[in-house]
Amino acid sequence: MGITVTKIDHFSGHRQSVYDLHAVDANSFISVGGDGMAVLWRCAEKDGTLVAQIPAAIFCLEIHHDMLFLGTRLGEIYSLDFKHKLLKNQSKADNSALFALHHDGNSLWAGGQMGRLMELDPVSLELKSFVQVSDKSIRRLYAQGEHLIVCCSDGSVYVYDKASRKIIAQQRCSDNSVFAWQSRNGAAFTAGRDARIHQWEEQTEVQDVNAHWYTINDLSLNPELPLLASASMDKSVKIWQELDLKLLKVIDKERLEAHSSSVNRLLWLDAERLVTCSDDRSVQLFRIEMN
């Protein structure tokens, strides 16, 4: 298998690091960053639209219909109608930074530096329930049916059952922080501070690849093709063959005029377009084509 990567666009406007991305539709997305800005970008347009400016660094976001949820360095959550740029609510959810948000249609889930998984009412932002998952940070949340996958800085991935409101499984994945998890066709992939990609089947590790020089901040499976993308503090994005983790392409400054600092998040808009964001304050768009 071979792939060709082409840089399509470079979006600038953020004044500090860009930490998270979320698709709005197939041709637009929102980015957030350390400057407290949430910016809507359309692929056909060079300039973004500021949809929110808040007085704190934004580490994570979630979108549900027309509602935008922002999690900040100070433990606050803001909810906005981003189509009309209207602030709906804000709440002090925790005493330290929030790193992950997830809306399941009924509740808003949040996790952060305190290691608490919190369930909130998505309208009032009032706390409905919480569980202390770890004494270390919660870094990411992923949906898996009626469960939430919780990645933590204690080196473990936890499975939280929403019906019973209990942790029902824990898998030790690393000696360091786990920042990302992906799963498909019975296999799961984890990555984090150890700079390695771990592949799992059930509770058994079947592959362990020395993938980057420094921390892996994100993993993302292509929605249609057997490709896995990784983003790292080493300033690069790498594209891997999903089945055997064979390296197919390196996206970096030298080869493709890509990012000049840590790459923090990945977003597939479709099978061929990959969005990336970085500490270099930019958002970039690449075309990934199978040969």
PDB file of C-alpha atoms in Angstrom:
ATOM      1  CA  MET A   1       0.000   0.000   0.000  1.00  0.00           C
ATOM      2  CA  GLY A   2       1.252   3.468  -0.871  1.00  0.00           C
ATOM      3  CA  ILE A   3      -0.138   6.931  -0.229  1.00  0.00           C
ATOM      4  CA  THR A   4       0.459  10.445  -1.519  1.00  0.00           C
ATOM      5  CA  VAL A   5       0.158  13.438   0.801  1.00  0.00           C
ATOM      6  CA  THR A   6      -0.419  16.991  -0.432  1.00  0.00           C
ATOM      7  CA  LYS A   7      -0.723  20.108   1.686  1.00  0.00           C
ATOM      8  CA  ILE A   8      -3.963  21.861   0.728  1.00  0.00           C
ATOM      9  CA  ASP A   9      -4.118  24.853   3.044  1.00  0.00           C
ATOM     10  CA  HIS A  10      -2.676  26.676   6.031  1.00  0.00           C
ATOM     11  CA  PHE A  11      -5.039  28.530   8.369  1.00  0.00           C
ATOM     12  CA  SER A  12      -3.653  31.229  10.649  1.00  0.00           C
ATOM     13  CA  GLY A  13      -5.313  33.547  13.139  1.00  0.00           C
ATOM     14  CA  HIS A  14      -4.818  31.993  16.556  1.00  0.00           C
ATOM     15  CA  ARG A  15      -2.413  33.918  18.782  1.00  0.00           C
ATOM     16  CA  GLN A  16      -1.341  30.978  20.942  1.00  0.00           C
ATOM     17  CA  SER A  17      -1.198  27.168  20.761  1.00  0.00           C
ATOM     18  CA  VAL A  18      -4.141  25.412  19.101  1.00  0.00           C
ATOM     19  CA  TYR A  19      -5.232  22.461  21.235  1.00  0.00           C
ATOM     20  CA  ASP A  20      -8.382  20.880  19.833  1.00  0.00           C
ATOM     21  CA  LEU A  21     -10.474  20.465  16.675  1.00  0.00           C
ATOM     22  CA  HIS A  22     -14.036  19.366  15.969  1.00  0.00           C
ATOM     23  CA  ALA A  23     -15.879  18.967  12.664  1.00  0.00           C
ATOM     24  CA  VAL A  24     -19.053  20.972  12.037  1.00  0.00           C
ATOM     25  CA  ASP A  25     -19.748  19.274   8.701  1.00  0.00           C
ATOM     26  CA  ALA A  26     -17.723  17.788   5.847  1.00  0.00           C
ATOM     27  CA  ASN A  27     -16.282  21.162   4.877  1.00  0.00           C
ATOM     28  CA  SER A  28     -15.994  23.135   8.101  1.00  0.00           C
ATOM     29  CA  PHE A  29     -14.600  22.741  11.605  1.00  0.00           C
ATOM     30  CA  ILE A  30     -13.884  24.653  14.815  1.00  0.00           C
ATOM     31  CA  SER A  31     -10.503  25.077  16.479  1.00  0.00           C
ATOM     32  CA  VAL A  32      -9.743  26.266  20.024  1.00  0.00           C
ATOM     33  CA  GLY A  33      -6.573  27.317  21.760  1.00  0.00           C
ATOM     34  CA  GLY A  34      -4.582  29.013  24.450  1.00  0.00           C
ATOM     35  CA  ASP A  35      -5.771  32.444  23.337  1.00  0.00           C
ATOM     36  CA  GLY A  36      -9.330  31.683  24.499  1.00  0.00           C
ATOM     37  CA  MET A  37     -10.645  31.799  20.940  1.00  0.00           C
ATOM     38  CA  ALA A  38     -12.978  29.372  19.202  1.00  0.00           C
ATOM     39  CA  VAL A  39     -12.715  29.839  15.442  1.00  0.00           C
ATOM     40  CA  LEU A  40     -14.932  28.429  12.687  1.00  0.00           C
ATOM     41  CA  TRP A  41     -13.040  27.536   9.512  1.00  0.00           C
ATOM     42  CA  ARG A  42     -14.507  26.684   6.110  1.00  0.00           C
ATOM     43  CA  CYS A  43     -12.253  24.737   3.782  1.00  0.00           C
ATOM     44  CA  ALA A  44     -13.040  26.964   0.800  1.00  0.00           C
ATOM     45  CA  GLU A  45     -12.191  30.164   2.691  1.00  0.00           C
ATOM     46  CA  LYS A  46      -8.847  31.437   3.919  1.00  0.00           C
ATOM     47  CA  ASP A  47     -10.156  33.465   6.853  1.00  0.00           C
ATOM     48  CA  GLY A  48     -11.862  32.006   9.889  1.00  0.00           C
ATOM     49  CA  THR A  49     -14.847  33.338  11.826  1.00  0.00           C
ATOM     50  CA  LEU A  50     -14.481  34.021  15.537  1.00  0.00           C
ATOM     51  CA  VAL A  51     -17.436  32.375  17.276  1.00  0.00           C
ATOM     52  CA  ALA A  52     -16.273  32.816  20.883  1.00  0.00           C
ATOM     53  CA  GLN A  53     -13.638  34.653  22.890  1.00  0.00           C
ATOM     54  CA  ILE A  54     -13.352  33.775  26.560  1.00  0.00           C
ATOM     55  CA  PRO A  55     -10.864  34.906  29.232  1.00  0.00           C
ATOM     56  CA  ALA A  56      -9.035  31.574  29.632  1.00  0.00           C
ATOM     57  CA  ALA A  57      -7.121  29.039  27.579  1.00  0.00           C
ATOM     58  CA  ILE A  58      -9.458  26.499  25.963  1.00  0.00           C
ATOM     59  CA  PHE A  59      -8.106  22.951  26.096  1.00  0.00           C
ATOM     60  CA  CYS A  60     -11.080  20.998  24.687  1.00  0.00           C
ATOM     61  CA  LEU A  61     -14.371  21.379  22.861  1.00  0.00           C
ATOM     62  CA  GLU A  62     -17.480  19.412  21.958  1.00  0.00           C
ATOM     63  CA  ILE A  63     -20.248  20.097  19.435  1.00  0.00           C
ATOM     64  CA  HIS A  64     -23.819  18.818  19.628  1.00  0.00           C
ATOM     65  CA  HIS A  65     -26.139  20.151  16.917  1.00  0.00           C
ATOM     66  CA  ASP A  66     -25.739  23.957  17.089  1.00  0.00           C
ATOM     67  CA  MET A  67     -24.303  23.933  20.602  1.00  0.00           C
ATOM     68  CA  LEU A  68     -20.609  24.406  21.280  1.00  0.00           C
ATOM     69  CA  PHE A  69     -19.113  23.392  24.632  1.00  0.00           C
ATOM     70  CA  LEU A  70     -15.702  24.690  25.723  1.00  0.00           C
ATOM     71  CA  GLY A  71     -13.517  23.355  28.548  1.00  0.00           C
ATOM     72  CA  THR A  72     -10.874  25.667  29.984  1.00  0.00           C
ATOM     73  CA  ARG A  73      -7.594  25.687  31.856  1.00  0.00           C
ATOM     74  CA  LEU A  74      -9.471  27.005  34.913  1.00  0.00           C
ATOM     75  CA  GLY A  75     -11.997  24.142  35.036  1.00  0.00           C
ATOM     76  CA  GLU A  76     -14.841  26.131  33.506  1.00  0.00           C
ATOM     77  CA  ILE A  77     -17.329  24.972  30.888  1.00  0.00           C
ATOM     78  CA  TYR A  78     -18.996  27.397  28.495  1.00  0.00           C
ATOM     79  CA  SER A  79     -21.981  26.510  26.293  1.00  0.00           C
ATOM     80  CA  LEU A  80     -22.790  28.574  23.220  1.00  0.00           C
ATOM     81  CA  ASP A  81     -25.075  28.604  20.217  1.00  0.00           C
ATOM     82  CA  PHE A  82     -22.169  28.965  17.810  1.00  0.00           C
ATOM     83  CA  LYS A  83     -24.345  29.599  14.735  1.00  0.00           C
ATOM     84  CA  HIS A  84     -25.627  32.793  16.377  1.00  0.00           C
ATOM     85  CA  LYS A  85     -22.594  33.419  18.631  1.00  0.00           C
ATOM     86  CA  LEU A  86     -24.773  33.429  21.753  1.00  0.00           C
ATOM     87  CA  LEU A  87     -23.465  32.434  25.176  1.00  0.00           C
ATOM     88  CA  LYS A  88     -26.035  30.130  26.776  1.00  0.00           C
ATOM     89  CA  ASN A  89     -24.391  29.176  30.049  1.00  0.00           C
ATOM     90  CA  GLN A  90     -21.153  28.821  31.954  1.00  0.00           C
ATOM     91  CA  SER A  91     -20.168  26.827  35.018  1.00  0.00           C
ATOM     92  CA  LYS A  92     -17.173  26.163  37.235  1.00  0.00           C
ATOM     93  CA  ALA A  93     -17.106  22.390  36.792  1.00  0.00           C
ATOM     94  CA  ASP A  94     -13.790  21.647  38.481  1.00  0.00           C
ATOM     95  CA  ASN A  95     -10.922  23.320  40.314  1.00  0.00           C
ATOM     96  CA  SER A  96      -8.292  22.583  37.673  1.00  0.00           C
ATOM     97  CA  ALA A  97      -7.935  22.238  33.923  1.00  0.00           C
ATOM     98  CA  LEU A  98     -10.426  20.293  31.818  1.00  0.00           C
ATOM     99  CA  PHE A  99      -8.905  18.192  29.038  1.00  0.00           C
ATOM    100  CA  ALA A 100     -11.878  16.240  27.652  1.00  0.00           C
ATOM    101  CA  LEU A 101     -15.570  16.757  26.853  1.00  0.00           C
ATOM    102  CA  HIS A 102     -18.138  14.374  25.368  1.00  0.00           C
ATOM    103  CA  HIS A 103     -21.864  14.850  24.654  1.00  0.00           C
ATOM    104  CA  ASP A 104     -23.856  11.624  24.290  1.00  0.00           C
ATOM    105  CA  GLY A 105     -27.212  13.215  23.455  1.00  0.00           C
ATOM    106  CA  ASN A 106     -28.428  13.175  27.055  1.00  0.00           C
ATOM    107  CA  SER A 107     -25.502  14.266  29.211  1.00  0.00           C
ATOM    108  CA  LEU A 108     -22.290  16.221  28.881  1.00  0.00           C
ATOM    109  CA  TRP A 109     -19.269  14.372  30.246  1.00  0.00           C
ATOM    110  CA  ALA A 110     -16.085  16.107  31.364  1.00  0.00           C
ATOM    111  CA  GLY A 111     -12.705  15.067  32.705  1.00  0.00           C
ATOM    112  CA  GLY A 112      -9.499  16.821  33.598  1.00  0.00           C
ATOM    113  CA  GLN A 113      -6.585  17.354  35.914  1.00  0.00           C
ATOM    114  CA  MET A 114      -8.404  16.255  39.081  1.00  0.00           C
ATOM    115  CA  GLY A 115      -9.063  12.748  37.693  1.00  0.00           C
ATOM    116  CA  ARG A 116     -12.840  13.053  38.123  1.00  0.00           C
ATOM    117  CA  LEU A 117     -15.264  11.933  35.424  1.00  0.00           C
ATOM    118  CA  MET A 118     -18.225  14.295  35.676  1.00  0.00           C
ATOM    119  CA  GLU A 119     -21.719  13.983  34.231  1.00  0.00           C
ATOM    120  CA  LEU A 120     -23.424  17.343  33.696  1.00  0.00           C
ATOM    121  CA  ASP A 121     -26.783  18.529  32.457  1.00  0.00           C
ATOM    122  CA  PRO A 122     -25.993  19.945  28.985  1.00  0.00           C
ATOM    123  CA  VAL A 123     -28.422  22.853  29.389  1.00  0.00           C
ATOM    124  CA  SER A 124     -27.873  24.035  32.969  1.00  0.00           C
ATOM    125  CA  LEU A 125     -24.314  22.629  33.201  1.00  0.00           C
ATOM    126  CA  GLU A 126     -25.188  21.442  36.705  1.00  0.00           C
ATOM    127  CA  LEU A 127     -23.353  18.387  38.034  1.00  0.00           C
ATOM    128  CA  LYS A 128     -25.488  15.220  37.900  1.00  0.00           C
ATOM    129  CA  SER A 129     -22.921  12.657  39.057  1.00  0.00           C
ATOM    130  CA  PHE A 130     -19.198  12.021  39.226  1.00  0.00           C
ATOM    131  CA  VAL A 131     -16.715   9.239  39.855  1.00  0.00           C
ATOM    132  CA  GLN A 132     -13.081   9.545  40.904  1.00  0.00           C
ATOM    133  CA  VAL A 133     -11.395   7.532  38.170  1.00  0.00           C
ATOM    134  CA  SER A 134      -7.765   8.197  39.072  1.00  0.00           C
ATOM    135  CA  ASP A 135      -5.514  10.350  41.216  1.00  0.00           C
ATOM    136  CA  LYS A 136      -3.953  11.476  37.924  1.00  0.00           C
ATOM    137  CA  SER A 137      -5.436  13.510  35.080  1.00  0.00           C
ATOM    138  CA  ILE A 138      -8.123  12.333  32.682  1.00  0.00           C
ATOM    139  CA  ARG A 139      -6.760  13.176  29.236  1.00  0.00           C
ATOM    140  CA  ARG A 140      -9.378  11.961  26.730  1.00  0.00           C
ATOM    141  CA  LEU A 141     -12.907  10.556  26.583  1.00  0.00           C
ATOM    142  CA  TYR A 142     -14.260   8.314  23.826  1.00  0.00           C
ATOM    143  CA  ALA A 143     -17.703   6.815  23.274  1.00  0.00           C
ATOM    144  CA  GLN A 144     -18.092   3.059  22.882  1.00  0.00           C
ATOM    145  CA  GLY A 145     -21.764   2.081  22.918  1.00  0.00           C
ATOM    146  CA  GLU A 146     -23.099   2.539  26.442  1.00  0.00           C
ATOM    147  CA  HIS A 147     -19.579   2.901  27.779  1.00  0.00           C
ATOM    148  CA  LEU A 148     -17.031   5.693  27.952  1.00  0.00           C
ATOM    149  CA  ILE A 149     -13.363   4.981  27.350  1.00  0.00           C
ATOM    150  CA  VAL A 150     -11.293   7.112  29.736  1.00  0.00           C
ATOM    151  CA  CYS A 151      -7.578   7.708  29.039  1.00  0.00           C
ATOM    152  CA  CYS A 152      -5.555   8.743  32.078  1.00  0.00           C
ATOM    153  CA  SER A 153      -2.126   9.995  33.053  1.00  0.00           C
ATOM    154  CA  ASP A 154      -1.662   6.999  35.367  1.00  0.00           C
ATOM    155  CA  GLY A 155      -0.927   4.860  32.288  1.00  0.00           C
ATOM    156  CA  SER A 156      -4.339   3.182  32.232  1.00  0.00           C
ATOM    157  CA  VAL A 157      -7.423   3.154  30.061  1.00  0.00           C
ATOM    158  CA  TYR A 158     -10.675   2.711  31.996  1.00  0.00           C
ATOM    159  CA  VAL A 159     -14.115   1.575  30.842  1.00  0.00           C
ATOM    160  CA  TYR A 160     -16.994   3.451  32.482  1.00  0.00           C
ATOM    161  CA  ASP A 161     -20.510   2.023  32.318  1.00  0.00           C
ATOM    162  CA  LYS A 162     -23.028   4.855  32.077  1.00  0.00           C
ATOM    163  CA  ALA A 163     -25.983   2.752  33.256  1.00  0.00           C
ATOM    164  CA  SER A 164     -24.405   1.662  36.539  1.00  0.00           C
ATOM    165  CA  ARG A 165     -22.199   4.770  36.802  1.00  0.00           C
ATOM    166  CA  LYS A 166     -19.235   2.577  37.642  1.00  0.00           C
ATOM    167  CA  ILE A 167     -15.798   1.779  36.291  1.00  0.00           C
ATOM    168  CA  ILE A 168     -16.121  -1.798  35.032  1.00  0.00           C
ATOM    169  CA  ALA A 169     -12.651  -2.384  33.580  1.00  0.00           C
ATOM    170  CA  GLN A 170      -9.105  -1.068  33.728  1.00  0.00           C
ATOM    171  CA  GLN A 171      -6.306  -1.835  31.309  1.00  0.00           C
ATOM    172  CA  ARG A 172      -2.718  -0.883  32.042  1.00  0.00           C
ATOM    173  CA  CYS A 173      -1.331   0.393  28.732  1.00  0.00           C
ATOM    174  CA  SER A 174       1.847   2.266  29.614  1.00  0.00           C
ATOM    175  CA  ASP A 175       4.142   3.402  32.395  1.00  0.00           C
ATOM    176  CA  ASN A 176       3.286   6.978  31.399  1.00  0.00           C
ATOM    177  CA  SER A 177       0.269   9.065  30.414  1.00  0.00           C
ATOM    178  CA  VAL A 178      -2.168   7.698  27.834  1.00  0.00           C
ATOM    179  CA  PHE A 179      -3.355  10.534  25.593  1.00  0.00           C
ATOM    180  CA  ALA A 180      -5.180   8.684  22.811  1.00  0.00           C
ATOM    181  CA  TRP A 181      -7.228   5.563  22.074  1.00  0.00           C
ATOM    182  CA  GLN A 182      -8.779   4.241  18.869  1.00  0.00           C
ATOM    183  CA  SER A 183     -10.622   1.016  18.120  1.00  0.00           C
ATOM    184  CA  ARG A 184     -11.925  -0.847  15.073  1.00  0.00           C
ATOM    185  CA  ASN A 185     -12.493  -4.442  13.949  1.00  0.00           C
ATOM    186  CA  GLY A 186     -11.667  -5.903  17.346  1.00  0.00           C
ATOM    187  CA  ALA A 187      -8.349  -4.100  17.697  1.00  0.00           C
ATOM    188  CA  ALA A 188      -7.532  -1.084  19.859  1.00  0.00           C
ATOM    189  CA  PHE A 189      -4.633   1.358  19.649  1.00  0.00           C
ATOM    190  CA  THR A 190      -3.246   3.490  22.479  1.00  0.00           C
ATOM    191  CA  ALA A 191      -0.497   6.098  22.608  1.00  0.00           C
ATOM    192  CA  GLY A 192       0.870   8.802  24.867  1.00  0.00           C
ATOM    193  CA  ARG A 193       3.933  10.055  26.641  1.00  0.00           C
ATOM    194  CA  ASP A 194       6.053   6.975  25.890  1.00  0.00           C
ATOM    195  CA  ALA A 195       5.985   7.917  22.153  1.00  0.00           C
ATOM    196  CA  ARG A 196       4.925   4.372  21.203  1.00  0.00           C
ATOM    197  CA  ILE A 197       1.797   3.033  19.521  1.00  0.00           C
ATOM    198  CA  HIS A 198       0.424  -0.026  21.297  1.00  0.00           C
ATOM    199  CA  GLN A 199      -1.994  -2.360  19.513  1.00  0.00           C
ATOM    200  CA  TRP A 200      -4.316  -4.534  21.593  1.00  0.00           C
ATOM    201  CA  GLU A 201      -6.680  -7.436  21.052  1.00  0.00           C
ATOM    202  CA  GLU A 202      -8.861  -7.887  24.118  1.00  0.00           C
ATOM    203  CA  GLN A 203      -6.385  -7.399  26.988  1.00  0.00           C
ATOM    204  CA  THR A 204      -3.375  -8.663  25.046  1.00  0.00           C
ATOM    205  CA  GLU A 205      -0.798  -6.400  23.446  1.00  0.00           C
ATOM    206  CA  VAL A 206      -0.058  -7.685  19.938  1.00  0.00           C
ATOM    207  CA  GLN A 207       2.171  -4.860  18.659  1.00  0.00           C
ATOM    208  CA  ASP A 208       4.300  -2.121  20.158  1.00  0.00           C
ATOM    209  CA  VAL A 209       5.861   0.343  17.720  1.00  0.00           C
ATOM    210  CA  ASN A 210       8.467   2.968  18.529  1.00  0.00           C
ATOM    211  CA  ALA A 211       6.499   5.569  16.585  1.00  0.00           C
ATOM    212  CA  HIS A 212       7.816   9.058  17.395  1.00  0.00           C
ATOM    213  CA  TRP A 213      10.724  10.802  19.097  1.00  0.00           C
ATOM    214  CA  TYR A 214       8.523  12.449  21.730  1.00  0.00           C
ATOM    215  CA  THR A 215       5.013  12.275  23.224  1.00  0.00           C
ATOM    216  CA  ILE A 216       2.176  11.198  20.937  1.00  0.00           C
ATOM    217  CA  ASN A 217      -0.671  13.645  21.504  1.00  0.00           C
ATOM    218  CA  ASP A 218      -3.312  12.044  19.308  1.00  0.00           C
ATOM    219  CA  LEU A 219      -4.310   9.037  17.208  1.00  0.00           C
ATOM    220  CA  SER A 220      -7.064   9.008  14.596  1.00  0.00           C
ATOM    221  CA  LEU A 221      -8.350   6.210  12.364  1.00  0.00           C
ATOM    222  CA  ASN A 222      -9.373   7.153   8.845  1.00  0.00           C
ATOM    223  CA  PRO A 223     -13.188   6.851   8.599  1.00  0.00           C
ATOM    224  CA  GLU A 224     -13.062   4.646   5.476  1.00  0.00           C
ATOM    225  CA  LEU A 225      -9.522   3.531   4.683  1.00  0.00           C
ATOM    226  CA  PRO A 226      -7.251   1.201   6.720  1.00  0.00           C
ATOM    227  CA  LEU A 227      -5.062   4.088   7.863  1.00  0.00           C
ATOM    228  CA  LEU A 228      -4.076   5.350  11.318  1.00  0.00           C
ATOM    229  CA  ALA A 229      -2.686   8.862  11.825  1.00  0.00           C
ATOM    230  CA  SER A 230      -0.531   9.883  14.793  1.00  0.00           C
ATOM    231  CA  ALA A 231       0.417  13.389  15.959  1.00  0.00           C
ATOM    232  CA  SER A 232       3.418  14.128  18.139  1.00  0.00           C
ATOM    233  CA  MET A 233       5.313  16.648  20.164  1.00  0.00           C
ATOM    234  CA  ASP A 234       8.200  15.929  17.766  1.00  0.00           C
ATOM    235  CA  LYS A 235       6.397  18.250  15.263  1.00  0.00           C
ATOM    236  CA  SER A 236       5.360  15.461  12.898  1.00  0.00           C
ATOM    237  CA  VAL A 237       2.263  13.597  11.782  1.00  0.00           C
ATOM    238  CA  LYS A 238       2.689  10.007  10.638  1.00  0.00           C
ATOM    239  CA  ILE A 239       0.358   7.823   8.595  1.00  0.00           C
ATOM    240  CA  TRP A 240       0.402   4.102   9.372  1.00  0.00           C
ATOM    241  CA  GLN A 241      -1.110   1.030   7.787  1.00  0.00           C
ATOM    242  CA  GLU A 242      -3.790  -0.005  10.263  1.00  0.00           C
ATOM    243  CA  LEU A 243      -3.344  -3.758  10.002  1.00  0.00           C
ATOM    244  CA  ASP A 244       0.367  -4.055  10.777  1.00  0.00           C
ATOM    245  CA  LEU A 245       1.388  -0.492  11.763  1.00  0.00           C
ATOM    246  CA  LYS A 246       3.695  -0.205   8.776  1.00  0.00           C
ATOM    247  CA  LEU A 247       4.802   3.411   8.381  1.00  0.00           C
ATOM    248  CA  LEU A 248       3.516   4.851   5.100  1.00  0.00           C
ATOM    249  CA  LYS A 249       4.256   8.577   5.272  1.00  0.00           C
ATOM    250  CA  VAL A 250       5.806  11.263   7.464  1.00  0.00           C
ATOM    251  CA  ILE A 251       4.261  14.734   7.362  1.00  0.00           C
ATOM    252  CA  ASP A 252       6.706  17.310   8.693  1.00  0.00           C
ATOM    253  CA  LYS A 253       8.223  20.723   8.059  1.00  0.00           C
ATOM    254  CA  GLU A 254      11.056  19.444   5.887  1.00  0.00           C
ATOM    255  CA  ARG A 255       8.945  17.313   3.558  1.00  0.00           C
ATOM    256  CA  LEU A 256       5.641  19.177   3.295  1.00  0.00           C
ATOM    257  CA  GLU A 257       6.052  22.592   4.951  1.00  0.00           C
ATOM    258  CA  ALA A 258       4.003  21.245   7.834  1.00  0.00           C
ATOM    259  CA  HIS A 259       4.119  22.278  11.498  1.00  0.00           C
ATOM    260  CA  SER A 260       7.096  23.856  13.233  1.00  0.00           C
ATOM    261  CA  SER A 261       6.079  22.831  16.765  1.00  0.00           C
ATOM    262  CA  SER A 262       4.152  20.142  18.655  1.00  0.00           C
ATOM    263  CA  VAL A 263       1.159  18.739  16.738  1.00  0.00           C
ATOM    264  CA  ASN A 264      -1.713  18.485  19.193  1.00  0.00           C
ATOM    265  CA  ARG A 265      -4.790  17.148  17.430  1.00  0.00           C
ATOM    266  CA  LEU A 266      -5.964  15.328  14.297  1.00  0.00           C
ATOM    267  CA  LEU A 267      -9.321  15.483  12.504  1.00  0.00           C
ATOM    268  CA  TRP A 268     -10.384  13.497   9.437  1.00  0.00           C
ATOM    269  CA  LEU A 269     -13.038  15.461   7.528  1.00  0.00           C
ATOM    270  CA  ASP A 270     -13.466  12.499   5.179  1.00  0.00           C
ATOM    271  CA  ALA A 271     -11.381   9.651   3.769  1.00  0.00           C
ATOM    272  CA  GLU A 272      -8.972  12.012   1.994  1.00  0.00           C
ATOM    273  CA  ARG A 273      -8.741  15.196   4.082  1.00  0.00           C
ATOM    274  CA  LEU A 274      -6.869  15.448   7.378  1.00  0.00           C
ATOM    275  CA  VAL A 275      -6.816  18.572   9.575  1.00  0.00           C
ATOM    276  CA  THR A 276      -4.010  19.165  12.081  1.00  0.00           C
ATOM    277  CA  CYS A 277      -3.312  21.825  14.717  1.00  0.00           C
ATOM    278  CA  SER A 278      -0.207  22.792  16.615  1.00  0.00           C
ATOM    279  CA  ASP A 279       1.633  24.814  19.211  1.00  0.00           C
ATOM    280  CA  ASP A 280       2.894  26.865  16.242  1.00  0.00           C
ATOM    281  CA  ARG A 281      -0.569  28.546  16.310  1.00  0.00           C
ATOM    282  CA  SER A 282      -1.598  27.209  12.909  1.00  0.00           C
ATOM    283  CA  VAL A 283      -4.187  24.806  11.559  1.00  0.00           C
ATOM    284  CA  GLN A 284      -3.291  22.872   8.408  1.00  0.00           C
ATOM    285  CA  LEU A 285      -5.192  20.761   5.894  1.00  0.00           C
ATOM    286  CA  PHE A 286      -3.726  17.817   3.969  1.00  0.00           C
ATOM    287  CA  ARG A 287      -5.000  15.528   1.237  1.00  0.00           C
ATOM    288  CA  ILE A 288      -4.216  11.836   1.750  1.00  0.00           C
ATOM    289  CA  GLU A 289      -4.610   9.695  -1.378  1.00  0.00           C
ATOM    290  CA  MET A 290      -4.097   5.973  -1.858  1.00  0.00           C
ATOM    291  CA  ASN A 291      -1.824   5.050  -4.767  1.00  0.00           C
TER     292      ASN A 291
END
